[in-house]
mmCIF file of C-alpha atoms in Angstrom:
data_model
loop_
_atom_site.group_PDB
_atom_site.id
_atom_site.type_symbol
_atom_site.label_atom_id
_atom_site.label_comp_id
_atom_site.label_asym_id
_atom_site.label_seq_id
_atom_site.Cartn_x
_atom_site.Cartn_y
_atom_site.Cartn_z
ATOM 1 C CA MET A 3 -62.514 -3.355 26.322
ATOM 2 C CA PRO A 4 -59.906 -0.849 25.061
ATOM 3 C CA LYS A 5 -58.884 -0.716 21.425
ATOM 4 C CA ARG A 6 -55.405 -1.958 20.572
ATOM 5 C CA VAL A 7 -52.986 0.685 19.285
ATOM 6 C CA LEU A 8 -49.903 -0.290 17.253
ATOM 7 C CA THR A 9 -47.028 1.676 15.717
ATOM 8 C CA GLY A 10 -45.569 0.811 12.325
ATOM 9 C CA THR A 11 -44.267 2.002 8.979
ATOM 10 C CA VAL A 12 -46.391 2.514 5.865
ATOM 11 C CA VAL A 13 -45.069 0.147 3.178
ATOM 12 C CA SER A 14 -47.770 0.696 0.538
ATOM 13 C CA ASP A 15 -50.262 3.464 -0.226
ATOM 14 C CA LYS A 16 -51.299 2.322 -3.706
ATOM 15 C CA THR A 17 -54.913 1.397 -2.954
ATOM 16 C CA ASP A 18 -57.630 4.016 -2.493
ATOM 17 C CA LYS A 19 -58.333 4.937 1.160
ATOM 18 C CA THR A 20 -56.057 2.116 2.388
ATOM 19 C CA VAL A 21 -52.460 1.888 3.582
ATOM 20 C CA VAL A 22 -50.475 -1.235 4.435
ATOM 21 C CA VAL A 23 -48.599 -0.838 7.721
ATOM 22 C CA LEU A 24 -45.673 -3.064 8.725
ATOM 23 C CA VAL A 25 -45.522 -3.553 12.508
ATOM 24 C CA GLU A 26 -42.345 -5.065 13.953
ATOM 25 C CA ARG A 27 -42.016 -6.495 17.447
ATOM 26 C CA ARG A 28 -39.033 -7.922 19.280
ATOM 27 C CA VAL A 29 -39.438 -11.246 21.077
ATOM 28 C CA LYS A 30 -37.083 -13.544 22.942
ATOM 29 C CA HIS A 31 -36.556 -16.973 21.380
ATOM 30 C CA PRO A 32 -37.905 -19.585 23.810
ATOM 31 C CA LEU A 33 -34.900 -21.939 23.532
ATOM 32 C CA TYR A 34 -31.936 -19.824 22.482
ATOM 33 C CA SER A 35 -32.881 -16.635 24.374
ATOM 34 C CA LYS A 36 -31.837 -14.469 21.425
ATOM 35 C CA ILE A 37 -33.916 -11.377 20.680
ATOM 36 C CA ILE A 38 -35.486 -11.757 17.227
ATOM 37 C CA ARG A 39 -37.733 -9.503 15.144
ATOM 38 C CA ARG A 40 -41.212 -10.591 14.124
ATOM 39 C CA SER A 41 -43.254 -8.521 11.691
ATOM 40 C CA LYS A 42 -46.810 -8.435 10.447
ATOM 41 C CA LYS A 43 -48.618 -6.309 7.863
ATOM 42 C CA TYR A 44 -51.968 -4.671 8.604
ATOM 43 C CA HIS A 45 -54.344 -3.009 6.156
ATOM 44 C CA ALA A 46 -55.530 0.263 7.701
ATOM 45 C CA HIS A 47 -58.197 2.743 6.646
ATOM 46 C CA ASP A 48 -56.922 6.144 5.452
ATOM 47 C CA GLU A 49 -59.992 8.212 4.536
ATOM 48 C CA GLY A 50 -58.216 11.180 2.960
ATOM 49 C CA ASN A 51 -55.264 9.360 1.353
ATOM 50 C CA VAL A 52 -52.929 11.603 3.382
ATOM 51 C CA PHE A 53 -50.397 9.025 4.622
ATOM 52 C CA LYS A 54 -47.529 8.161 2.291
ATOM 53 C CA GLU A 55 -45.026 5.319 2.008
ATOM 54 C CA GLY A 56 -42.193 5.536 4.523
ATOM 55 C CA GLN A 57 -44.128 7.383 7.242
ATOM 56 C CA THR A 58 -44.322 6.041 10.785
ATOM 57 C CA VAL A 59 -47.960 5.937 11.891
ATOM 58 C CA ARG A 60 -50.138 4.779 14.773
ATOM 59 C CA ILE A 61 -53.114 2.547 13.984
ATOM 60 C CA GLU A 62 -56.022 1.478 16.169
ATOM 61 C CA GLU A 63 -58.374 -1.448 15.995
ATOM 62 C CA CYS A 64 -61.916 -0.757 14.771
ATOM 63 C CA ALA A 65 -65.002 -2.525 13.491
ATOM 64 C CA PRO A 66 -64.463 -4.335 10.168
ATOM 65 C CA ILE A 67 -64.514 -1.933 7.217
ATOM 66 C CA SER A 68 -63.873 -4.542 4.529
ATOM 67 C CA LYS A 69 -62.554 -8.099 4.206
ATOM 68 C CA LEU A 70 -58.993 -7.133 5.181
ATOM 69 C CA LYS A 71 -59.406 -3.764 6.920
ATOM 70 C CA THR A 72 -60.089 -3.793 10.655
ATOM 71 C CA TRP A 73 -57.626 -1.013 11.546
ATOM 72 C CA ARG A 74 -57.749 2.766 11.174
ATOM 73 C CA VAL A 75 -54.829 5.226 11.030
ATOM 74 C CA ILE A 76 -54.873 7.673 13.962
ATOM 75 C CA GLU A 77 -51.852 9.888 13.363
ATOM 76 C CA ALA A 78 -48.420 10.209 11.775
ATOM 77 C CA LEU A 79 -45.505 10.137 14.213
ATOM 78 C CA ASP A 80 -42.850 11.727 11.991
ATOM 79 C CA THR A 81 -42.492 13.653 8.765
ATOM 80 C CA HIS A 82 -42.557 12.054 5.344
ATOM 81 C CA ARG A 83 -39.345 10.119 4.670
ATOM 82 C CA THR A 84 -38.453 8.213 1.522
ATOM 83 C CA PRO A 85 -35.457 5.948 0.888
ATOM 84 C CA GLU A 86 -34.399 8.145 -2.060
ATOM 85 C CA ALA A 87 -33.944 11.163 0.231
ATOM 86 C CA HIS A 88 -31.292 9.349 2.305
ATOM 87 C CA THR A 89 -29.060 8.465 -0.647
ATOM 88 C CA ALA A 90 -28.316 12.088 -1.593
#
């Protein structure tokens, strides 16, 4: 069975060797047929603490590492971006 791969944005990198990734998906409402956004946060393993808040990353499913971590970061999809950089 293949491992699931998701794309999301790092929203927290405060814990050691862990990042929290927010994954958003767009679904159609069953009654009103409007496209709505659903989001979920995943704790992913980051061995070298290299991924920072604001980066877009790809994560893949893996064997459980801890109580919350069952995902591992594969790669970063873009350069490091912070909200402060866009205000200047």
